Every structure is written in structure tokens, then in C-alpha cells.
Amino acid sequence: AQKVTQAQTEISVVEKEDVTLDCVYETRDTTYYLFWYKQPPSGELVFLIRRNSFDEQNEISGRYSWNFQKSTSSFNFTITASQVVDSAVYFCALIPSYTGGFKTIFGAGTRLFVKA
Amino acid sequence: GAGVSQSPSNKVTEKGKDVELRCDPISGHTALYWYRQSLGQGLEFLIYFQGNSAPDKSGLPSDRFSAERTGGSVSTLTIQRTQQEDSAVYLCASSFIGGADGYTFGSGTRLTVV
């Protein structure tokens, strides 16, 4: 089965706290792509990052970092020193290269509230 | 255009009426996708177009739903005989082939069936 699980439905933090959004995926493909998208209150989904299955290097972009671990089929997203503008719904997603027909499978999303 | 454009942004329709939702993808993107997002829910795949290939319609929930893509560019999603459960935000996205570089989404069409 091809599936993305985001077990955290909602997370609420106070500004400047660090927060980690969990993502676990399932695929039988050996080549696949993982993504994170952000959907702010305005509604438009924005692409944040892509990792391919051959590259397990973690990535940092400013206050954002991503931890990809094939051994646990996880692709977690950490926001350091969160800000109110980080409040949004975050979606983890998967493209299984061969069996998925090149369409993206999205998780249910995690709604993050950052309070001032 | 610079981004993915969807119209209308909001549509209220009476149950039983047909509606058409339009998507204008980014120029040069060969792939186009329709997703549906119900209130507070995740994204449900509907249909995927890639170039001149036959579309992947595996996500269309019923035969009341159809979509076409003319000239490899603009796409129209049609819902016939709308039902209240069709109320949702319909999102269109486009990408280069395969989508591995990520999708660019439009702002969506919020459909309300009354």
C-alpha cells in the first residue's frame, strides 16, 4: 500500500518553542519522493521541500529542518524558534515513482497553532 | 502565467445543477492535477493529466465528475447534478513531468452546494 500518516492532527505551541511534525510513509517502491507542503490560513498550498529516496541527508533551511530516515520510513519536519507566521496546516506527501502513477499521495495534515 | 489560476474562487450552486471549474496551469508544465479538500480534511486525488497521455481518472468519486484538458493547457472539471456532499475546495496543481520537483497549486475553488 502507498500511504502517508501524520498522526498529529493539531499541535499548539507558544512562539519561540521548537516543534516537530511527524510523518511516516509506506511504499513498496524503492524509488520515491517525499515532500512537505504548507497551507497557511489564506488557503494556497506552498511547496517547501522534496527529498528523493536515495538521499538521506538531513536538510536545514533557516529555521526549518527535515530528518529523513529510511530505516523507520519517517520524514519529520522541525521548526526551530517557531513564529506566529508558521501557523498553518502542514502536509507530508509521497510520490511512489512506479506504482503510484506519478500522483502525489498526501497525508491528512497537521494543523500547527503558534501563539504569541 | 506566473502561477496556477483557478476560477471561480467561490461558487454557490443549487443541488442538482451542473458546475464547471476552470484551471489555467503554469506555462510549460506538462502535468495537471485536480484534488478535493473537504473542510478540515486532507487532499483527495481526483484526476491527473500528463501531456497527451490518457488521464488517470482513478480518483473521480462518481460518474457525475469529469474533466478535460484542452490543448495541453487549460483544464475544466465538471460536476453534474451536484450533491451537498460535493461541497469542498477543489484544488488544481501543475508540475513538470512526474511531479518530482513539487506541485504548484492554485488558490482553489470553494464550491458550496445548497
Short mmCIF file of C-alpha atoms in Angstrom, two decimals, chain A residues 33 35 37 39 42-47 50 91 95 100-109 111, chain B residues 4 33 35 37 40-43 45 48 56 58 91 97-107:
data_model
loop_
_atom_site.label_atom_id
_atom_site.label_comp_id
_atom_site.label_asym_id
_atom_site.label_seq_id
_atom_site.Cartn_x
_atom_site.Cartn_y
_atom_site.Cartn_z
CA TYR A 33 9.98 11.22 -3.45
CA PHE A 35 7.58 16.33 0.20
CA TYR A 37 3.77 21.46 1.80
CA GLN A 39 -1.12 25.60 3.70
CA SER A 42 -5.07 32.03 3.13
CA GLY A 43 -5.51 28.52 1.69
CA GLU A 44 -2.91 28.17 -1.06
CA LEU A 45 -0.58 25.20 -0.63
CA VAL A 46 3.08 26.03 -0.93
CA PHE A 47 5.83 23.52 -1.70
CA ARG A 50 11.49 17.46 -1.70
CA PHE A 91 1.11 18.23 4.67
CA ILE A 95 5.24 10.16 -4.93
CA GLY A 100 1.80 5.31 -7.81
CA GLY A 101 1.30 6.53 -11.33
CA PHE A 102 3.19 9.74 -10.56
CA LYS A 103 0.40 11.24 -8.50
CA THR A 104 1.16 12.61 -5.07
CA ILE A 105 -0.30 10.92 -2.04
CA PHE A 106 -0.89 13.37 0.77
CA GLY A 107 -1.13 12.81 4.48
CA ALA A 108 -4.10 14.18 6.37
CA GLY A 109 -2.11 17.19 7.52
CA ARG A 111 -2.55 21.91 11.93
CA VAL B 4 -1.78 28.42 -11.37
CA TYR B 33 -3.82 17.54 -11.20
CA TYR B 35 -7.58 17.41 -5.81
CA GLN B 37 -10.22 19.16 0.08
CA GLY B 40 -10.63 20.34 7.73
CA GLN B 41 -9.60 17.29 5.73
CA GLY B 42 -6.62 16.24 3.68
CA LEU B 43 -6.31 16.24 -0.07
CA PHE B 45 -6.83 12.93 -5.53
CA TYR B 48 -4.23 13.63 -13.36
CA ASP B 56 -5.57 8.94 -14.70
CA SER B 58 -8.88 6.70 -10.74
CA LEU B 91 -7.60 22.46 -5.90
CA ILE B 97 6.53 15.67 -15.84
CA GLY B 98 6.31 13.28 -12.90
CA GLY B 99 5.85 15.99 -10.31
CA ALA B 100 9.16 15.22 -8.62
CA ASP B 101 10.02 18.92 -8.42
CA GLY B 102 6.86 19.55 -6.46
CA TYR B 103 3.50 20.91 -7.44
CA THR B 104 2.40 24.49 -7.79
CA PHE B 105 -1.13 24.83 -6.50
CA GLY B 106 -3.81 27.31 -7.37
CA SER B 107 -5.87 29.07 -4.74
#
